[in-house]
Short mmCIF file of C-alpha atoms in Angstrom, two decimals:
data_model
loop_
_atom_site.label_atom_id
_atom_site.label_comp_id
_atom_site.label_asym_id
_atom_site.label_seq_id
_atom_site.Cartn_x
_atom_site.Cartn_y
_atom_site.Cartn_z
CA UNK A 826 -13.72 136.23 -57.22
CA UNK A 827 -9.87 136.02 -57.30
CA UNK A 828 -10.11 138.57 -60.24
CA UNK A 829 -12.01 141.02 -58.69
CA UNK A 830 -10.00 141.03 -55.62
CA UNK A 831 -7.15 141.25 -57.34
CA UNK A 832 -8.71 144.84 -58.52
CA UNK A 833 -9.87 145.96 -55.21
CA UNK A 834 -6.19 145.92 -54.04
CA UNK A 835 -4.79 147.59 -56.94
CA UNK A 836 -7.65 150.32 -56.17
CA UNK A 837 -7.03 150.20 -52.90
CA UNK A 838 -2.90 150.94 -53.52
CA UNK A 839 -3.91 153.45 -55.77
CA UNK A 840 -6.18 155.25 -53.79
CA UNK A 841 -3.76 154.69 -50.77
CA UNK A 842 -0.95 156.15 -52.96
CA UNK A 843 -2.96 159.60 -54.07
CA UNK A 844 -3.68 159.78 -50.27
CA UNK A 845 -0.20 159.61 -49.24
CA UNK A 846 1.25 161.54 -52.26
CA UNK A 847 -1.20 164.79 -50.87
CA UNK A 848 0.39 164.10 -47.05
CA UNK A 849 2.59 167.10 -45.59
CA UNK A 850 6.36 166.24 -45.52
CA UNK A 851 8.07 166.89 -42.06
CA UNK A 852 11.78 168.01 -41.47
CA UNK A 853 13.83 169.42 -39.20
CA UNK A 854 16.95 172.07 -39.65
CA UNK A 855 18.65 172.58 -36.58
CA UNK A 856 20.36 176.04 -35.14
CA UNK A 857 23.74 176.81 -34.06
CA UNK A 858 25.64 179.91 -33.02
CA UNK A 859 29.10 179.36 -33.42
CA UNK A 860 32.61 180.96 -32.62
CA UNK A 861 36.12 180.30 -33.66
CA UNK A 862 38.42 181.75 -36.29
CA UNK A 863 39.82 181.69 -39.67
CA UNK A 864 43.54 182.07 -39.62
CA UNK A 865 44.31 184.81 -37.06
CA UNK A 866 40.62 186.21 -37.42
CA UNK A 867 37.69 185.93 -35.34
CA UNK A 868 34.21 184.76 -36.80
CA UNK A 869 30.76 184.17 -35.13
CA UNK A 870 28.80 182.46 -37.37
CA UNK A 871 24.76 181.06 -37.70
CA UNK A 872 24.36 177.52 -38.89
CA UNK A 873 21.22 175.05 -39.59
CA UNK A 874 22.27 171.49 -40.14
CA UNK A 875 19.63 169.74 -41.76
CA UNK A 876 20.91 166.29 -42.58
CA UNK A 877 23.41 166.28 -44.72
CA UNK A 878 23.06 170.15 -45.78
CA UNK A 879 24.55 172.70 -44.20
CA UNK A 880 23.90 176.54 -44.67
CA UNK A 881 24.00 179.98 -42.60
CA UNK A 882 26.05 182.68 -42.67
CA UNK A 883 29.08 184.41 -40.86
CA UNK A 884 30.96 187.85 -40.40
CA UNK A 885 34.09 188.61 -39.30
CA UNK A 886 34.32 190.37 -35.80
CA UNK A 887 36.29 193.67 -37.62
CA UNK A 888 33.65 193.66 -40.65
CA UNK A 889 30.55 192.80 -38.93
CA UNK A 890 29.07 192.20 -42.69
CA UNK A 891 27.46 188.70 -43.05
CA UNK A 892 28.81 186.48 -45.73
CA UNK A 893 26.86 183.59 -47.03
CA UNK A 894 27.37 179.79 -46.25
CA UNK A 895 25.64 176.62 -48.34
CA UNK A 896 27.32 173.02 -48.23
CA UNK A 897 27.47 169.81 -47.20
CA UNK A 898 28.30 166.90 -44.22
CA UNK A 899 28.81 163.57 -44.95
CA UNK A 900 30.50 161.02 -42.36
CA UNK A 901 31.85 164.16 -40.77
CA UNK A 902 33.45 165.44 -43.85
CA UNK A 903 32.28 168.85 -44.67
CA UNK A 904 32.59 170.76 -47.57
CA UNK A 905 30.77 174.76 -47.79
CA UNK A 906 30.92 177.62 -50.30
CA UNK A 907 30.82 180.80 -48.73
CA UNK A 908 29.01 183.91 -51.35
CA UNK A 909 29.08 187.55 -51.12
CA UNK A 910 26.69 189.04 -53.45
CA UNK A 911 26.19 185.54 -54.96
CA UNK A 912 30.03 185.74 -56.18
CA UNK A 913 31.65 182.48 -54.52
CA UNK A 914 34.37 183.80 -52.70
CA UNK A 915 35.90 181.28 -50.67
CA UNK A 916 35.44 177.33 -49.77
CA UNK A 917 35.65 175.47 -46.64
CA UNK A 918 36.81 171.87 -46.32
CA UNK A 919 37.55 169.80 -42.96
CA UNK A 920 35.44 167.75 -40.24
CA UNK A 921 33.07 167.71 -37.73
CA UNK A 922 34.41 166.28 -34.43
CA UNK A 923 32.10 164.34 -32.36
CA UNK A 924 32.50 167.22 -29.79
CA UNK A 925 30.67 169.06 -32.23
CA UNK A 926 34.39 170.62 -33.71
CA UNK A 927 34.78 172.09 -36.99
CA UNK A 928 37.74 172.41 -38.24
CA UNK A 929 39.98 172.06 -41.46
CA UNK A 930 41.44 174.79 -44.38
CA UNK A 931 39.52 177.86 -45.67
CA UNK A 932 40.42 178.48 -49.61
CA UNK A 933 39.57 181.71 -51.41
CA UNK A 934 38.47 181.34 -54.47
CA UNK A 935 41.34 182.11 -57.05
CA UNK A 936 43.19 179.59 -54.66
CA UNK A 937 45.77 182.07 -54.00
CA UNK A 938 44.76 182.65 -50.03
CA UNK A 939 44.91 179.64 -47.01
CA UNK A 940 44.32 179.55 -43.78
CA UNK A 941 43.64 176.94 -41.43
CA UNK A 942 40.02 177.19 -39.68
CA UNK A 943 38.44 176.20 -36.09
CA UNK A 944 34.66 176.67 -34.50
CA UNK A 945 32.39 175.44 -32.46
CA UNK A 946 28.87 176.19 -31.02
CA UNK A 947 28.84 178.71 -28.21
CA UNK A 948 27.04 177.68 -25.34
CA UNK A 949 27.65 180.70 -22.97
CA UNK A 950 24.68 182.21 -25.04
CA UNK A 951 21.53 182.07 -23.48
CA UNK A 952 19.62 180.95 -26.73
CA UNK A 953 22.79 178.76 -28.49
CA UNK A 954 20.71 175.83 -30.38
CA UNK A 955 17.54 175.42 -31.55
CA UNK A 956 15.40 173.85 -34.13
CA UNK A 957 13.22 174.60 -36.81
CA UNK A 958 10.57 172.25 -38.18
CA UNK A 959 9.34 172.57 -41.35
CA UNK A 960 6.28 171.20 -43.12
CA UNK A 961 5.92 170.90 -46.62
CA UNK A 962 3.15 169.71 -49.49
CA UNK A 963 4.60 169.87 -52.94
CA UNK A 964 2.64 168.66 -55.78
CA UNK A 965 2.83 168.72 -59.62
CA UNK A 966 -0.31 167.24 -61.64
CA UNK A 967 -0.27 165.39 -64.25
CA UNK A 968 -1.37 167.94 -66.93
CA UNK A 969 1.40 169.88 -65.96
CA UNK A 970 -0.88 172.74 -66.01
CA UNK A 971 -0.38 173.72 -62.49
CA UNK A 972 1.38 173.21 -58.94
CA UNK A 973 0.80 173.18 -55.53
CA UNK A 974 3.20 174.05 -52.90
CA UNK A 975 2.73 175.15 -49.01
CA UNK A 976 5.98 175.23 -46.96
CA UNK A 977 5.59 176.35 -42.99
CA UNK A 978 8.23 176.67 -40.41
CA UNK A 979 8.00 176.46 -36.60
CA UNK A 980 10.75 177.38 -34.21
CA UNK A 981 11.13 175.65 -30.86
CA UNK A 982 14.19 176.86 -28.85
CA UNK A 983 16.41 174.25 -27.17
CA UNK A 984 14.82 175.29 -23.18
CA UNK A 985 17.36 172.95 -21.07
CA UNK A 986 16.73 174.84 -18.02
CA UNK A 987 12.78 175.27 -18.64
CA UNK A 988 12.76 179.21 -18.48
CA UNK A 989 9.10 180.46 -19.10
CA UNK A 990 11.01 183.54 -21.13
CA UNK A 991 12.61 181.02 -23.68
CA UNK A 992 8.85 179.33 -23.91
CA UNK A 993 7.01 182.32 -24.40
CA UNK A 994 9.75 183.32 -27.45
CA UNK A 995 9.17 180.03 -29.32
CA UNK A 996 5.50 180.37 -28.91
CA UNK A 997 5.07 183.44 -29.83
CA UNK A 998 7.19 183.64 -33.44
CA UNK A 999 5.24 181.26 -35.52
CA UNK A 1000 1.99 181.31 -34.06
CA UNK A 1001 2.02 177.91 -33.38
CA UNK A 1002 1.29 177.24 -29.84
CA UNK A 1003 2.93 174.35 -28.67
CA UNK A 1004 6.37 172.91 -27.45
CA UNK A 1005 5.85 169.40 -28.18
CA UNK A 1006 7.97 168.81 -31.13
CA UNK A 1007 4.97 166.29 -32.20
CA UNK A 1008 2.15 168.69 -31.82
CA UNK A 1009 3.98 171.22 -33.53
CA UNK A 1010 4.39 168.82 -36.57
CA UNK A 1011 0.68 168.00 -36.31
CA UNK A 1012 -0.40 171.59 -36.13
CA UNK A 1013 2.11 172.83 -39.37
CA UNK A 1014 0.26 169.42 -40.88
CA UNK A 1015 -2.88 171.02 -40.32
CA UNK A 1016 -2.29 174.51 -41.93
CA UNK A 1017 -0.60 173.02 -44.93
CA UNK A 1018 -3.64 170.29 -45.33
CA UNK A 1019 -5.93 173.08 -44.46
CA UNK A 1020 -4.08 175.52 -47.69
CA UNK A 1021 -4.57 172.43 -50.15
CA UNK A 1022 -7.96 171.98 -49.32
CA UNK A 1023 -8.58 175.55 -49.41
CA UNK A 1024 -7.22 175.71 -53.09
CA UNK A 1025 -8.87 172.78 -54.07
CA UNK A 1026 -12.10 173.60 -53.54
CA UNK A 1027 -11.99 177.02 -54.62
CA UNK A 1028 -12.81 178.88 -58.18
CA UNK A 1029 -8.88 179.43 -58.58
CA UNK A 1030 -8.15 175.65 -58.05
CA UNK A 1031 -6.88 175.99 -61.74
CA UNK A 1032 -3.54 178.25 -61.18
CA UNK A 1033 -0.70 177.52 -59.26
CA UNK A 1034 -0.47 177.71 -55.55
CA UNK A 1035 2.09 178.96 -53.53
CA UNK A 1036 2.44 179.59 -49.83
CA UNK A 1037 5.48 179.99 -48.06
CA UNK A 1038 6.76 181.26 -44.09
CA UNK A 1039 10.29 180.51 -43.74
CA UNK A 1040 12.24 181.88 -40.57
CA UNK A 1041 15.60 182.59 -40.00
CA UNK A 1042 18.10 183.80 -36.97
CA UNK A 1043 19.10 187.70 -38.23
CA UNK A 1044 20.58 188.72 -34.98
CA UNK A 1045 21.69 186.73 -31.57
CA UNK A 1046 23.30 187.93 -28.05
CA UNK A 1047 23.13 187.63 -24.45
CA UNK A 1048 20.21 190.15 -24.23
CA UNK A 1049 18.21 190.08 -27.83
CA UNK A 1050 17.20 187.53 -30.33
CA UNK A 1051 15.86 188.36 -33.95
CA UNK A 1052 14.04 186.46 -36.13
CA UNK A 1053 13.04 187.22 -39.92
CA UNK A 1054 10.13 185.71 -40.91
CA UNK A 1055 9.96 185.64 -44.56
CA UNK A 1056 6.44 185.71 -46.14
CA UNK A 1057 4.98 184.47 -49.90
CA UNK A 1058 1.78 183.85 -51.51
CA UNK A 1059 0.73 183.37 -55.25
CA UNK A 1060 -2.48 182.52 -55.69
CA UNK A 1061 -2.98 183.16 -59.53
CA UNK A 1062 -2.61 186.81 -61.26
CA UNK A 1063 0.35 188.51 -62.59
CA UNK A 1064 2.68 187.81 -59.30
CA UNK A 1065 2.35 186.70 -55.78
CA UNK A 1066 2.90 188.99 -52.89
CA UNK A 1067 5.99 188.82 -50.21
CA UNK A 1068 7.23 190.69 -47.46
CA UNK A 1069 9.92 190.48 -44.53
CA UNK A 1070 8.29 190.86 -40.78
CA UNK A 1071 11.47 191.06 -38.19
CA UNK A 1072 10.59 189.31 -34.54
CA UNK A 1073 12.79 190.91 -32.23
CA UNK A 1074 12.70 189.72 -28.41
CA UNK A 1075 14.20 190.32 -25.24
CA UNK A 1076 16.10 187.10 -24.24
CA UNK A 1077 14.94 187.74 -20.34
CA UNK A 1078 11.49 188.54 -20.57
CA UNK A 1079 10.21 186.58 -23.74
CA UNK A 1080 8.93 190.75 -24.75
CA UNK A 1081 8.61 190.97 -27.75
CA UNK A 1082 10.19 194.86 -28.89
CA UNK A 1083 11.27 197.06 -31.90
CA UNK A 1084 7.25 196.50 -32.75
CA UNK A 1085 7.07 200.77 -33.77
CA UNK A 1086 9.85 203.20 -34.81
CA UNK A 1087 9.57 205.32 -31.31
CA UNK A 1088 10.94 202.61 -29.58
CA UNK A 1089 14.53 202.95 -31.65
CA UNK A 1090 14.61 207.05 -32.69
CA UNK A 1091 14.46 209.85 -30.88
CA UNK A 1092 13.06 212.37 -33.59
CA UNK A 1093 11.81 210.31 -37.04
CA UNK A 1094 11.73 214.42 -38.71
CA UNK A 1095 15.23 215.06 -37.38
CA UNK A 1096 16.25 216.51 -41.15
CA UNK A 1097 19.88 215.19 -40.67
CA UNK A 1098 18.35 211.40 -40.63
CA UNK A 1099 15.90 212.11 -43.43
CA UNK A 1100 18.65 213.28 -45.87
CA UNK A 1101 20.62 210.67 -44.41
CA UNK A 1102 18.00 207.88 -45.33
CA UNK A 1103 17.31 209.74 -48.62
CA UNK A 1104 21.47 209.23 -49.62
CA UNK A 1105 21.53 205.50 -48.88
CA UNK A 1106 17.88 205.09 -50.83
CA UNK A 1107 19.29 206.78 -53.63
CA UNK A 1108 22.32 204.68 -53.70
CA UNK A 1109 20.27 202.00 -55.43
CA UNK A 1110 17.63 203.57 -56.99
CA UNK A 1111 16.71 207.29 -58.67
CA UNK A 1112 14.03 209.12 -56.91
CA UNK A 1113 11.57 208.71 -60.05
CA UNK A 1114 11.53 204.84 -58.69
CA UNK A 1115 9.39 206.26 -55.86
CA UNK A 1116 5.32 207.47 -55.44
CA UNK A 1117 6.97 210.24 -54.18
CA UNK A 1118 10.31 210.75 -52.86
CA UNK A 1119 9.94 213.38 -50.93
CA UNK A 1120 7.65 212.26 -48.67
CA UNK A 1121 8.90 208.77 -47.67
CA UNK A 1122 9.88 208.47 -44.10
CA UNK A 1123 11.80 206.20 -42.00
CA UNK A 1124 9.94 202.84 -42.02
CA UNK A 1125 8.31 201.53 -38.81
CA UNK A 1126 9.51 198.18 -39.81
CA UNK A 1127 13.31 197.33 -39.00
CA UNK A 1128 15.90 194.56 -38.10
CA UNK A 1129 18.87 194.08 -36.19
CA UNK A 1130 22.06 192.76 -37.59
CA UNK A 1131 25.75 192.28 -36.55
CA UNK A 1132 26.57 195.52 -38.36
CA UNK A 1133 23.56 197.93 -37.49
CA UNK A 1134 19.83 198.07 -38.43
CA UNK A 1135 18.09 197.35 -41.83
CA UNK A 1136 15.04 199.26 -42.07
CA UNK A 1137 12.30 197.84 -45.09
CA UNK A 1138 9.82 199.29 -46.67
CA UNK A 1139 7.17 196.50 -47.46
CA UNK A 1140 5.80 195.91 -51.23
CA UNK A 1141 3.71 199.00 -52.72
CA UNK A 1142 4.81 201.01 -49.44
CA UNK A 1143 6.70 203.56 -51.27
CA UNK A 1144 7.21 202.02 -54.68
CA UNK A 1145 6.02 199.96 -57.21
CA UNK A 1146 5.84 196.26 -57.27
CA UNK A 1147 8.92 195.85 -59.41
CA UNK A 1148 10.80 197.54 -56.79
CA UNK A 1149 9.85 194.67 -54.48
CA UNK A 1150 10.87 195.18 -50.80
CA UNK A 1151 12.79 198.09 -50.73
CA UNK A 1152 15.94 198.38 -47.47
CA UNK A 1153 18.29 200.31 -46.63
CA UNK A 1154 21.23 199.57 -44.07
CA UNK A 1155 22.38 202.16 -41.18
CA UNK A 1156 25.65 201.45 -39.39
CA UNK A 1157 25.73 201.38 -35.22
CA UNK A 1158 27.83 204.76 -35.59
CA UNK A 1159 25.65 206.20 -38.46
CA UNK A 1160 22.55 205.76 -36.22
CA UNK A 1161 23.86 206.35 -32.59
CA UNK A 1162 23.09 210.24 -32.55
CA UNK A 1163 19.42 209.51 -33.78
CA UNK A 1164 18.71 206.84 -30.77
CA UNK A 1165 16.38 207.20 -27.81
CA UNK A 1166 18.58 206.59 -24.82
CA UNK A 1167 16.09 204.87 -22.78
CA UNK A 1168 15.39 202.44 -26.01
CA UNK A 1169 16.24 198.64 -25.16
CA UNK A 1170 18.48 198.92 -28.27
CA UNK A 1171 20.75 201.63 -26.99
CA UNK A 1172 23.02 198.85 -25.58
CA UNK A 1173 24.22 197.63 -29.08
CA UNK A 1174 25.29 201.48 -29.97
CA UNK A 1175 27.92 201.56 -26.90
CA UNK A 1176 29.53 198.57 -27.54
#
């Protein structure tokens, strides 16, 4: 009897150990806006803390061009690369304050440039912190033949002084309607579980999986917010299939806006825009890398970012896969004479 409980437990632990090994992983990645300077410059800069990692990016108030941040925070010591083009360019090195204070000395890279460094989160913003949960199933088999992976996020905005506007924003970007941080985690749960089983039980359970909606802070104010929420999915076949969706919304209302192109231009034909989109496409590519040139117009499908607006052309829109997502960036100034004056972007051309 003793020997045959003895194997009911280790089938038990086993069976208890496959079931745990398939459970969704849940973390959280917190979001900052921040202000402050490097040397005599200023910076504004977009930060998720996730434990010990840090990453974001920042621009420079003159340059308004976002440079890359990855590092890490350990016992308030922090240590970040900053990239531009993935080129490391420069390093930061300092501490956290418990006021929530970074500061410490910026290095370029060569070593040759130093400045002392200082910035904080901004909480005159309406929208200054917020978190995003992620859930995550990750599996290799044994044969090594194939992998599963589903990774979901969820956004819930910090609300301290419950406005129904800052609700209906977090509710509305990830589909997931909830607030409660632990219903959220059970309803990511739910979609990853539901992906596995989905996989598992269908005729292309013997390729790799992939699913993946990541989101990320491309533009914050006092009036807008914009969120890109990044899309994959491989299910088997030569490649899997991505695109970009931008989630603009009005920080008063909750509206969600930039949903069409007439909402940002005036006149999509105007010919001085067209060749002007045609220059910046061919900056990057030759107009044999398109179906046909000619007839590609502005895309309904834009961004806002500290600089201007990115407008992208989704996968097989106007060019081949290997082309993947295909944008182009217009500067404030570049764009102003092209803008609706009633749009609820004008505001960000007349500052």
């Amino acid at each position: 009897m003793k020997v045959f409980r003895i194997f009911y437990i280790l089938i038990f632990a086993l069976y208890a150990n496959i079931l745990f090994s398939q459970s969704p992983e849940i973390s959280y990645k917190k979001f900052y806006i921040c202000d402050g300077n490097i040397g005599e410059s200023q910076i504004s800069m977009y930060l998720y803390i996730d434990g010990t990692n840090i990453t974001g990016k920042y621009y420079y108030k003159t340059i308004n061009q976002f440079i890359y941040l990855k590092g890490s925070l350990y016992q308030n010591k922090l240590h970040i690369e900053e990239k531009v083009n993935n080129r490391i360019t420069g390093y930061f090195d300092g501490y956290l304050s418990d006021d929530f204070v970074f500061s410490g000395e910026w290095t370029s890279f060569d070593g040759n440039n130093k400045y002392d460094f200082k910035f904080s989160n901004n909480k005159t913003y309406p929208i200054n912190n917020l978190e995003i949960i992620t859930s995550s199933l990750e599996l290799d088999f044994d044969d090594g033949n194939k992998k599963f992976e589903s990774i979901k996020d969820a956004v819930i905005i910090k609300n301290e002084e419950n406005l129904n506007n800052l609700d209906r924003i977090s509710l509305d970007v990830d589909g997931i309607k909830s607030l409660n941080s632990n219903r959220v985690e059970y309803l990511l749960n739910n979609s990853v579980m539901d992906d596995y089983n989905t996989w598992k039980e269908s005729s292309y359970n013997e390729d790799d999986f992939f699913m993946r909606r990541e989101i990320n802070i491309s533009y914050l104010d006092d009036t807008i917010i914009s969120f890109s929420v990044y899309n994959y999915s491989y299910a088997g076949g030569m490649h899997g299939i991505y695109n970009a969706v931008p989630s603009i919304y009005l920080i008063s209302s909750g509206e969600r806006i930039g949903k069409n192109l007439s909402e940002l231009i005036e006149n999509k034909n105007d010919i001085e825009l067209i060749n002007l989109m045609r220059n910046k496409l061919l900056r990057n590519y030759t107009d044999k890398d398109f179906f046909d040139f000619y007839s590609i117009e502005l895309s309904d499908i834009y961004d806002i970012t500290p600089s201007g607006v990115k407008f992208i052309w989704p996968l097989y829109k106007i060019a081949g896969y290997a082309q993947g997502i295909i944008e182009i960036d217009f500067t404030y100034l570049e764009l102003k004479p092209f803008i609706r004056k009633d749009s609820k972007f004008w505001y960000l051309f007349n500052k």
